[in-house]
Short mmCIF file of C-alpha atoms in Angstrom, two decimals:
data_model
loop_
_atom_site.label_atom_id
_atom_site.label_comp_id
_atom_site.label_asym_id
_atom_site.label_seq_id
_atom_site.Cartn_x
_atom_site.Cartn_y
_atom_site.Cartn_z
CA MET S 1 30.25 144.38 94.17
CA GLY S 2 29.54 145.93 90.97
CA LYS S 3 27.07 144.26 88.59
CA ALA S 4 29.84 143.30 86.04
CA SER S 5 31.85 141.95 88.71
CA LYS S 6 28.71 139.82 89.83
CA ASP S 7 27.84 138.71 86.34
CA LYS S 8 31.01 137.41 85.67
CA ARG S 9 30.93 135.61 88.92
CA ASP S 10 27.48 133.98 88.02
CA ILE S 11 28.83 132.98 84.68
CA TYR S 12 31.69 130.85 86.28
CA TYR S 13 29.31 129.53 88.85
CA ARG S 14 26.98 128.08 86.12
CA LYS S 15 29.89 126.89 84.24
CA ALA S 16 31.42 125.13 87.05
CA LYS S 17 28.11 123.46 87.89
CA GLU S 18 27.76 122.41 84.13
CA GLU S 19 31.51 121.02 84.01
CA GLY S 20 30.83 118.98 87.48
CA TRP S 21 33.28 121.34 89.50
CA ARG S 22 32.68 121.75 93.02
CA ALA S 23 33.47 125.49 92.99
CA ARG S 24 34.47 127.99 90.09
CA SER S 25 37.93 128.28 91.58
CA ALA S 26 38.47 125.29 89.46
CA PHE S 27 39.01 127.80 86.50
CA LYS S 28 41.79 130.00 88.10
CA LEU S 29 44.05 126.70 88.63
CA LEU S 30 43.36 125.62 84.89
CA GLN S 31 44.09 129.22 83.94
CA ILE S 32 47.46 129.24 85.83
CA ASP S 33 48.56 125.86 84.22
CA GLU S 34 47.50 127.14 80.92
CA GLU S 35 49.93 129.94 81.30
CA PHE S 36 52.70 128.56 83.13
CA ASN S 37 52.27 124.83 82.49
CA ILE S 38 52.67 123.91 86.14
CA PHE S 39 51.60 120.35 85.80
CA GLN S 40 54.64 119.40 83.68
CA GLY S 41 56.62 116.46 85.09
CA VAL S 42 54.51 116.44 88.17
CA LYS S 43 54.26 112.91 89.86
CA ARG S 44 53.33 113.97 93.47
CA VAL S 45 51.16 117.02 94.61
CA VAL S 46 49.78 118.17 97.57
CA ASP S 47 46.64 120.23 97.81
CA LEU S 48 46.44 122.21 101.04
CA CYS S 49 43.28 123.45 102.50
CA ALA S 50 41.59 121.65 99.92
CA ALA S 51 37.82 121.37 100.73
CA PRO S 52 35.48 121.51 99.15
CA GLY S 53 37.83 120.07 96.55
CA SER S 54 37.72 121.89 93.25
CA TRP S 55 41.56 122.07 92.94
CA SER S 56 41.88 118.65 94.00
CA GLN S 57 39.45 117.76 91.04
CA VAL S 58 41.52 119.68 88.54
CA LEU S 59 44.74 117.94 89.94
CA SER S 60 42.80 114.33 89.38
CA ARG S 61 41.47 115.33 85.76
CA LYS S 62 44.69 117.02 84.65
CA LEU S 63 47.17 114.58 86.31
CA TYR S 64 45.62 111.21 87.54
CA ALA S 65 43.03 110.56 84.65
CA PRO S 66 45.07 111.01 81.63
CA ALA S 67 48.03 108.47 83.13
CA LYS S 68 45.11 106.00 84.33
CA MET S 69 43.80 105.86 80.72
CA SER S 70 47.16 105.80 79.34
CA PRO S 71 47.51 101.85 77.70
CA ASP S 72 51.04 101.69 79.30
CA HIS S 73 50.25 102.82 82.66
CA ARG S 74 51.15 100.69 85.98
CA ASP S 75 49.59 101.41 89.10
CA GLY S 76 52.86 101.96 90.90
CA ASP S 77 53.68 104.86 88.31
CA LEU S 78 50.10 106.69 88.64
CA PRO S 79 50.71 110.18 89.97
CA LEU S 80 50.07 110.82 93.74
CA ILE S 81 47.77 113.34 94.83
CA VAL S 82 47.36 114.15 98.54
CA ALA S 83 44.38 116.66 99.90
CA ILE S 84 44.61 117.79 103.37
CA ASP S 85 41.85 119.79 105.08
CA LEU S 86 40.45 119.95 108.90
CA GLN S 87 36.97 119.07 106.90
CA PRO S 88 36.16 115.79 105.03
CA MET S 89 35.46 115.94 101.55
CA ALA S 90 33.50 113.72 99.03
CA PRO S 91 35.68 111.13 97.24
CA ILE S 92 37.71 112.07 94.33
CA ASP S 93 39.28 109.64 91.89
CA GLY S 94 43.09 109.42 92.51
CA VAL S 95 43.06 111.66 95.22
CA ILE S 96 44.30 110.54 98.71
CA GLN S 97 42.68 112.62 101.65
CA VAL S 98 44.22 113.53 104.78
CA GLN S 99 41.86 115.05 107.41
CA GLY S 100 44.36 117.29 109.48
CA ASP S 101 45.63 120.66 110.50
CA ILE S 102 48.67 122.11 108.21
CA THR S 103 50.15 123.63 111.32
CA ASN S 104 50.79 120.14 112.81
CA ALA S 105 54.03 118.55 112.05
CA ARG S 106 52.56 115.30 112.11
CA THR S 107 50.54 116.03 109.13
CA ALA S 108 53.83 116.66 106.94
CA GLU S 109 54.91 113.28 108.24
CA VAL S 110 51.56 111.62 106.77
CA VAL S 111 52.25 113.31 103.58
CA ILE S 112 55.82 112.20 103.05
CA LYS S 113 54.40 108.47 104.17
CA HIS S 114 51.99 108.77 101.29
CA PHE S 115 55.03 109.52 98.86
CA ASP S 116 57.00 106.37 100.02
CA GLY S 117 59.60 109.00 101.79
CA CYS S 118 59.88 111.24 98.61
CA LYS S 119 58.40 115.02 98.46
CA ALA S 120 56.01 116.81 96.32
CA ASP S 121 56.85 118.29 92.89
CA LEU S 122 54.01 120.62 93.50
CA VAL S 123 52.08 122.02 96.34
CA VAL S 124 49.00 124.12 95.93
CA CYS S 125 46.78 126.04 98.44
CA ASP S 126 43.39 127.87 97.60
CA GLY S 127 42.49 128.25 101.18
CA ALA S 128 40.70 131.44 102.61
CA PRO S 129 39.45 132.60 105.90
CA ASP S 130 35.65 133.31 105.92
CA VAL S 131 35.58 136.91 104.73
CA THR S 132 34.55 139.57 107.23
CA GLY S 133 34.29 142.59 104.76
CA LEU S 134 37.26 144.38 106.91
CA HIS S 135 39.78 144.01 104.94
CA ASP S 136 42.78 144.63 107.19
CA MET S 137 41.32 141.70 109.40
CA ASP S 138 40.68 139.91 106.44
CA GLU S 139 44.43 140.14 105.11
CA PHE S 140 45.96 139.45 108.60
CA VAL S 141 44.22 135.99 108.78
CA GLN S 142 44.85 135.34 105.36
CA SER S 143 48.61 135.94 105.90
CA GLN S 144 48.62 133.76 108.66
CA LEU S 145 47.20 131.03 106.75
CA ILE S 146 49.76 131.45 104.09
CA LEU S 147 52.74 131.42 106.83
CA ALA S 148 51.21 128.09 107.86
CA ALA S 149 51.15 126.83 104.43
CA LEU S 150 54.55 128.03 103.66
CA THR S 151 55.87 126.35 106.82
CA ILE S 152 54.39 122.77 106.02
CA VAL S 153 55.72 123.38 102.32
CA THR S 154 59.35 123.52 103.70
CA HIS S 155 58.81 120.12 104.83
CA VAL S 156 57.02 118.48 101.94
CA LEU S 157 58.26 120.20 98.96
CA ARG S 158 61.34 118.98 97.07
CA VAL S 159 64.23 121.44 96.31
CA GLY S 160 63.10 122.75 92.57
CA GLY S 161 59.46 122.20 93.27
CA LYS S 162 56.58 124.91 92.87
CA PHE S 163 53.97 126.22 95.40
CA ILE S 164 50.82 127.87 94.14
CA ALA S 165 48.88 130.14 96.64
CA LYS S 166 46.09 132.59 97.22
CA ILE S 167 46.47 135.78 99.21
CA PHE S 168 44.83 138.95 99.83
CA ARG S 169 46.57 141.93 98.25
CA GLY S 170 47.57 144.36 101.00
CA LYS S 171 50.37 146.63 102.75
CA ASP S 172 52.45 143.46 103.36
CA THR S 173 52.50 141.67 100.09
CA SER S 174 55.77 143.02 99.45
CA LEU S 175 57.41 141.98 102.35
CA LEU S 176 56.02 138.36 101.72
CA TYR S 177 57.61 138.50 98.16
CA CYS S 178 61.08 139.39 99.82
CA GLN S 179 60.84 136.90 102.55
CA ARG S 180 60.13 134.10 100.33
CA HIS S 181 62.84 134.74 97.79
CA LEU S 182 65.03 133.02 100.37
CA GLN S 183 62.99 130.06 99.52
CA PHE S 184 62.21 130.36 95.75
CA VAL S 185 64.11 131.30 92.71
CA ARG S 186 61.35 133.27 91.40
CA ILE S 187 57.98 134.50 92.39
CA ILE S 188 55.02 135.62 90.00
CA HIS S 189 51.61 136.92 90.86
CA LEU S 190 48.37 136.85 88.85
CA LEU S 191 46.00 139.43 90.06
CA LYS S 192 42.47 137.83 90.01
CA ASP S 193 40.00 140.12 87.93
CA LEU S 194 37.94 142.78 89.97
CA MET S 195 38.93 141.45 93.06
CA ARG S 196 41.74 141.69 95.78
CA GLU S 197 42.92 138.07 95.47
CA ILE S 198 46.47 137.49 94.11
CA TYR S 199 47.14 133.99 92.97
CA ILE S 200 51.16 133.66 93.60
CA THR S 201 53.24 131.22 91.80
CA PHE S 202 56.61 130.29 93.85
CA TRP S 203 58.63 128.93 91.38
CA LYS S 204 61.51 126.36 92.08
CA ARG S 205 62.24 125.99 95.80
CA TRP S 206 66.02 126.57 96.80
CA ALA S 207 67.90 124.23 98.87
CA VAL S 208 67.47 125.96 102.39
CA LEU S 209 70.85 127.68 103.09
CA PRO S 210 72.98 126.31 105.91
CA GLY S 211 72.14 128.19 109.40
CA LEU S 212 68.94 129.73 107.72
CA THR S 213 65.62 128.98 110.06
CA ILE S 214 62.51 129.48 107.94
#
C-alpha cells in the first residue's frame, strides 16, 4: 500500500473513532447516500454480513433516529432495520439483530417475519472475506459471498427496491453486471479510491420473469 493510500485510510480511521463509528466503512455508505439519496422513502432495510455494525449504525442514524425524534412519530411507523451476521454485535439503537447464515432459507423467513410479512425497500451488504493477498482467490471468495447475498435478496427485497453491495473488481465483474440486469433496472458502480473494491448500486429490482430461475 502506498503512503498516500495509508495516510488517507488513517485519516478516516481517526475520523470514525471521533464520530463513534465502528469502522471507517461507514463513510462509504454515507457517500453513496449523498450521491444517490438511497434512503429516501425507505421504511424497511436489511444489512447483510453486518458485523461489526458500521453500516447498521448509519442506517440507525439516518433512518431510525430522525423518525424517533419526530414529534409526530408513532412506534408502529418507525423504520425497521434488520442486521444479519453469523457473529453477534453490540446493540445499536433501532436495529434488530439476527444471528444467522444468509445462505439459509430460514434466515430470509426470519427477516420477513420481522417485517410483518412485507419485504425490504433496501438491502445493503459490506461483507468481505479475510483478504489473503492473492487477488484471484480473494475475488473468487468475494464473488461467492455476493452470489449468496443476491440469492437472499430475491427473497427479502421488494420489486422496485435497491441493493447496495461491495465486490472485488476482476475479470468476472462484467459477467456479474450482465446477469444482474435480469433482476435490476439499473446498475451503477462506484470505485473506491486507490483500492480494487467496487460498491455497486443495484437500482429498482424487476419483478421475476415467469419461468426464470435466478
